[in-house]
Coordinates of C-alpha atoms in Angstrom, one line a residue:
X1 CA -108.2 -32.7 -21.5
X2 CA -105.6 -30.3 -20.8
X3 CA -102.0 -31.4 -20.3
X4 CA -98.8 -29.7 -19.2
X5 CA -95.8 -31.6 -20.9
X6 CA -92.3 -31.2 -19.3
X7 CA -89.2 -33.3 -19.0
X8 CA -85.5 -33.4 -18.3
X9 CA -85.5 -31.5 -14.9
X10 CA -82.1 -32.9 -14.1
X11 CA -82.5 -32.0 -10.4
X12 CA -79.1 -31.8 -8.8
X13 CA -77.1 -30.7 -12.0
X14 CA -74.8 -27.6 -12.1
X15 CA -74.0 -25.5 -15.0
X16 CA -70.2 -25.0 -15.5
X17 CA -69.8 -25.5 -11.6
X18 CA -72.9 -22.9 -11.0
X19 CA -75.3 -24.5 -8.6
X20 CA -78.6 -24.6 -10.2
X21 CA -80.7 -25.6 -7.3
X22 CA -82.4 -22.3 -6.7
X23 CA -83.1 -22.2 -10.4
X24 CA -84.5 -25.5 -10.5
X25 CA -86.8 -24.7 -7.4
X26 CA -88.0 -21.4 -9.3
X27 CA -89.0 -23.7 -12.1
X28 CA -90.9 -26.0 -9.9
X29 CA -92.8 -23.2 -8.4
X30 CA -93.5 -21.9 -12.0
X31 CA -94.8 -25.4 -13.0
X32 CA -97.2 -25.6 -10.0
X33 CA -98.4 -21.9 -10.8
X34 CA -98.9 -22.7 -14.4
X35 CA -100.9 -25.8 -13.6
X36 CA -103.1 -24.0 -11.3
X37 CA -103.7 -20.8 -13.4
X38 CA -104.1 -22.6 -16.7
X39 CA -106.6 -25.1 -15.2
X40 CA -104.5 -28.2 -16.1
X41 CA -105.9 -31.7 -15.9
X42 CA -102.7 -33.6 -15.8
X43 CA -99.0 -32.9 -15.7
X44 CA -96.6 -35.3 -17.6
X45 CA -92.9 -35.5 -16.8
X46 CA -91.1 -37.5 -19.4
X47 CA -88.0 -38.7 -17.5
X48 CA -84.5 -37.5 -16.2
X49 CA -86.1 -36.1 -13.1
X50 CA -82.7 -36.5 -11.4
X51 CA -79.3 -35.8 -13.1
X52 CA -77.7 -39.1 -11.8
X53 CA -78.8 -42.4 -10.2
X54 CA -77.6 -41.4 -6.8
X55 CA -78.6 -37.7 -6.6
X56 CA -77.4 -35.3 -3.8
X57 CA -79.6 -34.9 -0.7
X58 CA -80.7 -31.3 -1.9
X59 CA -82.0 -32.7 -5.1
X60 CA -84.0 -35.3 -3.3
X61 CA -85.6 -32.6 -0.9
X62 CA -86.5 -30.6 -4.0
X63 CA -88.1 -33.4 -5.6
X64 CA -90.0 -34.4 -2.5
X65 CA -91.2 -30.7 -2.2
X66 CA -92.4 -30.9 -5.9
X67 CA -94.3 -34.0 -5.2
X68 CA -96.0 -32.4 -2.3
X69 CA -97.0 -29.3 -4.2
X70 CA -98.3 -31.3 -7.0
X71 CA -100.3 -33.4 -4.8
X72 CA -101.8 -30.5 -2.8
X73 CA -102.8 -28.8 -6.1
X74 CA -104.8 -32.0 -6.8
X75 CA -103.6 -32.2 -10.4
X76 CA -102.7 -35.8 -11.5
X77 CA -99.2 -36.2 -12.5
X78 CA -97.7 -38.9 -14.6
X79 CA -93.9 -39.2 -14.3
X80 CA -91.5 -41.8 -15.9
X81 CA -87.8 -42.4 -15.3
X82 CA -85.1 -41.4 -17.9
X83 CA -81.7 -42.6 -18.7
X84 CA -80.0 -40.4 -16.0
X85 CA -82.5 -41.8 -13.3
X86 CA -82.3 -44.8 -11.3
X87 CA -85.5 -46.4 -12.2
X88 CA -85.7 -48.6 -9.1
X89 CA -84.9 -45.6 -6.8
X90 CA -87.2 -43.3 -8.4
X91 CA -90.0 -45.9 -8.2
X92 CA -89.7 -46.7 -4.5
X93 CA -93.1 -46.1 -2.9
X94 CA -94.8 -45.8 -6.4
X95 CA -98.0 -47.3 -5.0
X96 CA -98.3 -45.1 -2.0
X97 CA -97.5 -42.1 -4.0
X98 CA -100.0 -43.1 -6.6
X99 CA -102.6 -42.7 -3.9
X100 CA -101.9 -39.0 -3.9
X101 CA -102.4 -38.6 -7.5
X102 CA -98.6 -38.8 -8.5
X103 CA -98.2 -41.8 -10.7
X104 CA -94.6 -43.1 -11.3
X105 CA -93.9 -45.5 -14.2
X106 CA -90.4 -46.8 -13.8
X107 CA -90.8 -50.5 -14.6
X108 CA -90.6 -51.7 -18.2
X109 CA -93.0 -54.6 -17.5
X110 CA -95.8 -52.1 -16.8
X111 CA -95.7 -50.3 -20.2
X112 CA -99.0 -51.7 -21.0
X113 CA -100.8 -50.7 -17.9
X114 CA -102.2 -47.0 -18.1
X115 CA -103.2 -44.5 -15.8
X116 CA -106.7 -43.7 -16.9
X117 CA -108.1 -40.2 -16.2
X118 CA -111.7 -39.2 -17.2
X119 CA -112.8 -35.9 -18.6
X120 CA -116.2 -34.8 -20.1
X121 CA -115.6 -36.7 -23.2
X122 CA -114.6 -40.1 -21.6
X123 CA -111.3 -41.6 -20.7
X124 CA -107.6 -40.7 -21.5
X125 CA -105.2 -43.5 -21.0
X126 CA -101.7 -42.5 -20.0
X127 CA -99.0 -45.1 -20.8
X128 CA -95.6 -44.6 -19.2
X129 CA -92.7 -45.9 -21.1
X130 CA -89.6 -45.4 -19.0
X131 CA -86.1 -45.2 -20.7
X132 CA -85.7 -48.7 -22.0
X133 CA -82.0 -49.6 -22.0
X134 CA -82.0 -52.4 -24.7
X135 CA -79.4 -54.6 -23.0
X136 CA -81.4 -54.8 -19.9
X137 CA -85.0 -55.2 -21.3
X138 CA -84.6 -57.3 -24.4
X139 CA -85.7 -60.4 -22.5
X140 CA -88.6 -58.6 -20.9
X141 CA -89.9 -57.7 -24.3
X142 CA -88.7 -61.1 -26.1
X143 CA -86.8 -59.3 -28.8
X144 CA -83.9 -61.0 -30.9
X145 CA -82.0 -57.8 -31.4
X146 CA -81.2 -55.6 -28.5
X147 CA -81.7 -52.1 -30.2
X148 CA -83.9 -49.0 -29.2
X149 CA -86.3 -49.3 -32.0
X150 CA -86.9 -53.1 -31.3
X151 CA -87.6 -52.6 -27.6
X152 CA -89.7 -49.5 -28.1
X153 CA -91.7 -51.2 -30.9
X154 CA -92.3 -54.1 -28.6
X155 CA -93.4 -51.8 -25.7
X156 CA -95.7 -49.9 -28.1
X157 CA -97.3 -53.2 -29.2
X158 CA -98.4 -53.6 -25.4
X159 CA -99.8 -50.2 -25.4
X160 CA -101.6 -50.8 -28.6
X161 CA -103.1 -54.1 -27.4
X162 CA -104.2 -52.6 -24.2
X163 CA -105.8 -49.6 -25.9
X164 CA -107.7 -52.0 -28.4
X165 CA -109.4 -53.6 -25.5
X166 CA -110.7 -50.5 -24.1
X167 CA -113.9 -48.7 -25.0
X168 CA -114.2 -47.1 -28.3
X169 CA -113.2 -43.6 -28.2
X170 CA -110.6 -44.0 -25.3
X171 CA -107.9 -41.3 -26.1
X172 CA -104.2 -42.2 -25.5
X173 CA -101.2 -40.4 -24.3
X174 CA -97.8 -41.9 -24.4
X175 CA -94.7 -40.7 -22.3
X176 CA -91.4 -41.8 -23.6
X177 CA -87.7 -41.0 -22.9
X178 CA -85.8 -41.7 -26.2
X179 CA -84.1 -40.1 -29.2
X180 CA -86.5 -39.9 -32.1
X181 CA -85.4 -39.3 -35.6
X182 CA -85.7 -35.7 -36.6
X183 CA -84.8 -34.5 -33.1
X184 CA -81.8 -32.1 -32.8
X185 CA -79.4 -33.1 -30.0
X186 CA -77.3 -30.6 -27.8
X187 CA -74.0 -31.2 -26.0
X188 CA -75.8 -32.0 -22.5
X189 CA -77.4 -35.2 -23.2
X190 CA -75.8 -38.5 -22.5
X191 CA -75.2 -40.7 -25.5
X192 CA -77.6 -43.6 -25.7
X193 CA -76.1 -45.0 -28.9
X194 CA -76.5 -49.0 -29.3
X195 CA -75.2 -50.9 -32.2
X196 CA -74.2 -47.5 -33.9
X197 CA -77.9 -46.3 -33.8
X198 CA -79.3 -43.8 -31.2
X199 CA -82.5 -42.7 -33.0
X200 CA -85.9 -44.4 -33.5
X201 CA -88.4 -43.5 -36.2
X202 CA -91.3 -41.6 -34.8
X203 CA -93.6 -44.2 -36.6
X204 CA -92.8 -46.4 -33.7
X205 CA -95.5 -44.5 -31.7
X206 CA -98.3 -44.7 -34.1
X207 CA -101.8 -44.9 -32.7
X208 CA -101.1 -42.7 -29.8
X209 CA -103.1 -39.4 -29.9
X210 CA -100.2 -37.5 -28.2
X211 CA -96.6 -38.5 -27.5
X212 CA -94.8 -36.6 -24.7
X213 CA -91.1 -37.1 -25.3
X214 CA -88.1 -36.6 -23.1
X215 CA -84.3 -36.8 -23.5
X216 CA -83.4 -34.1 -26.0
X217 CA -83.0 -30.8 -24.2
X218 CA -84.4 -28.5 -27.0
X219 CA -88.1 -27.9 -27.4
X220 CA -89.0 -29.6 -30.7
X221 CA -92.0 -30.7 -32.8
X222 CA -91.4 -34.0 -34.5
X223 CA -94.9 -34.0 -35.6
X224 CA -98.2 -32.5 -34.4
X225 CA -98.8 -35.3 -32.1
X226 CA -95.1 -36.1 -31.2
X227 CA -93.1 -33.4 -29.2
X228 CA -90.3 -32.8 -27.1
X229 CA -90.7 -30.4 -24.1
X230 CA -87.0 -29.9 -23.7
X231 CA -85.2 -29.2 -20.4
X232 CA -86.6 -26.3 -18.5
X233 CA -83.0 -24.9 -17.9
X234 CA -79.9 -24.8 -19.9
X235 CA -77.2 -27.3 -19.1
X236 CA -74.7 -26.5 -21.9
X237 CA -73.6 -23.6 -23.9
X238 CA -74.9 -25.4 -27.0
X239 CA -78.5 -24.5 -25.6
X240 CA -77.6 -20.7 -26.0
X241 CA -80.2 -20.4 -28.8
X242 CA -82.9 -22.6 -27.0
X243 CA -86.1 -21.2 -25.8
X244 CA -86.7 -23.0 -22.5
X245 CA -90.5 -23.9 -22.3
X246 CA -93.2 -26.5 -21.7
X247 CA -96.1 -27.6 -23.9
X248 CA -99.6 -26.9 -22.8
X249 CA -101.5 -29.5 -24.8
X250 CA -105.4 -29.6 -25.2
X251 CA -106.9 -33.1 -26.4
X252 CA -110.3 -32.7 -27.7
X253 CA -113.2 -35.2 -27.8
X254 CA -111.8 -36.9 -31.0
X255 CA -108.1 -36.8 -29.8
X256 CA -107.0 -33.8 -32.0
X257 CA -104.1 -31.9 -30.5
X258 CA -103.9 -28.1 -29.8
X259 CA -100.6 -26.9 -28.5
X260 CA -99.2 -23.8 -26.9
X261 CA -95.6 -23.2 -25.9
X262 CA -95.2 -21.6 -22.4
X263 CA -91.8 -20.0 -21.5
X264 CA -90.0 -21.2 -18.4
X265 CA -88.0 -18.7 -16.1
X266 CA -84.3 -18.8 -16.8
X267 CA -81.9 -17.2 -14.3
X268 CA -79.5 -15.9 -17.1
X269 CA -79.4 -15.7 -20.8
X270 CA -76.5 -17.7 -22.4
X271 CA -74.2 -16.2 -25.0
X272 CA -71.3 -17.4 -27.0
X273 CA -68.8 -14.6 -27.9
X274 CA -65.8 -15.0 -30.3
X275 CA -63.0 -12.6 -31.4
X276 CA -59.8 -11.1 -30.1
X277 CA -59.7 -10.3 -26.5
X278 CA -59.2 -6.7 -27.0
X279 CA -62.2 -6.5 -29.3
X280 CA -64.5 -8.3 -26.9
X281 CA -63.5 -5.9 -24.1
X282 CA -63.9 -2.8 -26.2
X283 CA -67.0 -3.6 -28.4
X284 CA -69.9 -1.4 -27.1
X285 CA -72.5 -3.7 -28.9
X286 CA -71.6 -6.4 -26.3
X287 CA -72.8 -4.4 -23.4
X288 CA -76.2 -6.2 -23.6
X289 CA -74.4 -9.5 -22.6
X290 CA -72.6 -8.2 -19.4
X291 CA -74.9 -9.9 -17.1
X292 CA -75.2 -13.1 -19.3
X293 CA -73.5 -16.4 -18.7
X294 CA -70.6 -16.2 -21.3
X295 CA -68.6 -18.7 -23.2
X296 CA -65.8 -16.7 -24.9
X297 CA -63.6 -18.1 -27.7
X298 CA -60.5 -16.2 -28.1
X299 CA -59.0 -16.0 -31.6
X300 CA -55.8 -14.1 -30.7
X301 CA -52.8 -15.3 -32.8
X302 CA -50.9 -15.3 -29.4
X303 CA -52.4 -16.2 -26.3
X304 CA -53.0 -13.1 -24.3
X305 CA -52.0 -12.9 -20.5
X306 CA -54.6 -13.5 -17.9
X307 CA -57.5 -13.6 -20.3
X308 CA -60.2 -15.1 -17.8
X309 CA -59.7 -12.4 -15.2
X310 CA -59.8 -9.5 -17.9
X311 CA -63.0 -11.1 -19.5
X312 CA -64.5 -11.3 -16.0
X313 CA -64.0 -7.6 -15.3
X314 CA -66.3 -6.8 -18.0
X315 CA -68.4 -10.2 -18.1
X316 CA -68.4 -11.2 -14.4
X317 CA -70.4 -14.3 -15.4
X318 CA -67.9 -15.8 -17.8
X319 CA -67.9 -19.6 -17.3
X320 CA -66.1 -21.1 -20.1
X321 CA -62.9 -19.9 -22.1
X322 CA -61.8 -21.5 -25.3
X323 CA -58.9 -20.6 -27.7
X324 CA -59.1 -20.7 -31.4
X325 CA -56.4 -18.7 -33.0
X326 CA -57.0 -17.4 -36.5
X327 CA -54.4 -18.6 -39.0
X328 CA -53.2 -17.1 -42.3
X329 CA -53.5 -19.1 -45.5
X330 CA -49.7 -19.8 -45.5
X331 CA -49.6 -21.2 -41.9
X332 CA -49.3 -24.9 -41.2
X333 CA -53.1 -26.0 -40.6
X334 CA -52.2 -28.2 -37.7
X335 CA -55.4 -28.6 -35.7
X336 CA -55.2 -29.3 -32.0
X337 CA -56.2 -32.6 -30.7
X338 CA -59.5 -31.4 -29.4
X339 CA -60.3 -30.0 -32.8
X340 CA -59.5 -33.1 -34.6
X341 CA -61.9 -35.0 -32.2
X342 CA -64.7 -32.4 -32.4
X343 CA -68.0 -34.0 -33.6
X344 CA -66.5 -37.6 -33.4
X345 CA -68.0 -40.2 -31.4
X346 CA -65.9 -43.0 -29.4
X347 CA -66.3 -45.5 -32.3
X348 CA -64.9 -43.1 -34.9
X349 CA -62.0 -42.3 -32.6
X350 CA -61.2 -45.8 -32.1
X351 CA -61.4 -46.4 -35.9
X352 CA -58.9 -43.6 -36.4
X353 CA -56.5 -45.1 -33.9
X354 CA -56.5 -48.4 -35.6
X355 CA -55.7 -46.6 -38.9
X356 CA -53.1 -44.6 -37.1
X357 CA -51.3 -47.6 -35.5
X358 CA -51.3 -50.0 -38.5
X359 CA -51.7 -47.8 -41.6
X360 CA -55.2 -49.2 -42.5
X361 CA -58.7 -48.8 -41.0
X362 CA -60.7 -51.7 -39.6
X363 CA -62.5 -53.9 -42.0
X364 CA -66.3 -54.6 -41.5
X365 CA -65.8 -57.6 -39.2
X366 CA -63.3 -55.6 -37.0
X367 CA -66.0 -52.6 -37.0
X368 CA -68.6 -55.0 -35.7
X369 CA -66.1 -56.1 -33.0
X370 CA -65.4 -52.5 -31.9
X371 CA -69.1 -51.5 -31.9
X372 CA -70.0 -54.5 -29.7
X373 CA -67.1 -53.7 -27.4
X374 CA -68.5 -50.0 -27.0
X375 CA -72.0 -51.3 -26.5
X376 CA -70.9 -53.7 -23.9
X377 CA -68.9 -51.2 -22.0
X378 CA -71.9 -48.7 -22.1
X379 CA -74.5 -51.3 -21.0
X380 CA -72.1 -52.4 -18.1
X381 CA -71.9 -48.8 -17.0
X382 CA -75.6 -48.7 -16.9
X383 CA -75.8 -51.7 -14.8
X384 CA -73.2 -50.6 -12.4
X385 CA -74.9 -47.2 -12.0
X386 CA -78.3 -48.8 -11.3
X387 CA -76.6 -51.2 -8.8
X388 CA -75.1 -48.4 -6.8

């Protein structure tokens, strides 16, 4: 069976205020063309179809167009909700849509109910594990601790129990939206940390022939059987070095995996430039970036006049301008507030604040309280967004 694995469309999202709807429509067209030209047996979409719970109308219209085109192609599609989607909204009409060959899996309770598709060698069972917010699904799965590993492990127990009851030789594909250990994040993913832990070990998915992951925006191979497709388009300059792509996966009669990486159309390359303004404007080697989306970091000791306009004269698609002045060794290394916060999560910032206010950092019991407070706020945000 031949699968086309994609995820993280984020329909409705912009890139530094640049409307990406046309680029997203071009990707959908590319996806459908690829499915047709490469004789794909099934398309899998591993979550974050939309960028937010209540997407703009134009994004909904593009999603509707994608469903119609996939249905007309006659290639079954399996799709799950991600942490950016409203699972209940995305799942509306799932029963009816399923009759057209578009199978939506957005309800945690249905993790153990596969979509079964046959090929010349027997059945392949597709199990859709939507994003499982631990605070919201712990009761459904009967876990004592509300963590990502615990709820995913419980969901996979249901998958393995169902698979064990099927005829011998039934192959399995699991769709999941999660941060798996070994994956490399980028700046454009929403934090899903619970209890100080965001990642789950890949061993949680043991027993599946192929695991089609979503959430991280870079295409990555966790193992031969566990892969991220990544987002088809860039959504932050941290993705400047990404190769945007999909996975074409062949499952043989025994469930062995053969993978081919297929490039996606990207409207413009991304580049991060760094240096003095005059050097950036004069360097002939930078001519190749004049049509790229540009993030420029200026290192001038004194901030130059009108830097954005001057950069845009040469690089008309400059979208982000940062300042990081070079300092000599004898200068006071007085880092900016943004620099001091760079790479630190909310919990670490809160601990630093406690240290600053009272002269000593929090003890272990206080760290537990802080972490619980951040987890509660994040879970409440999820509940509020879903309820909108």
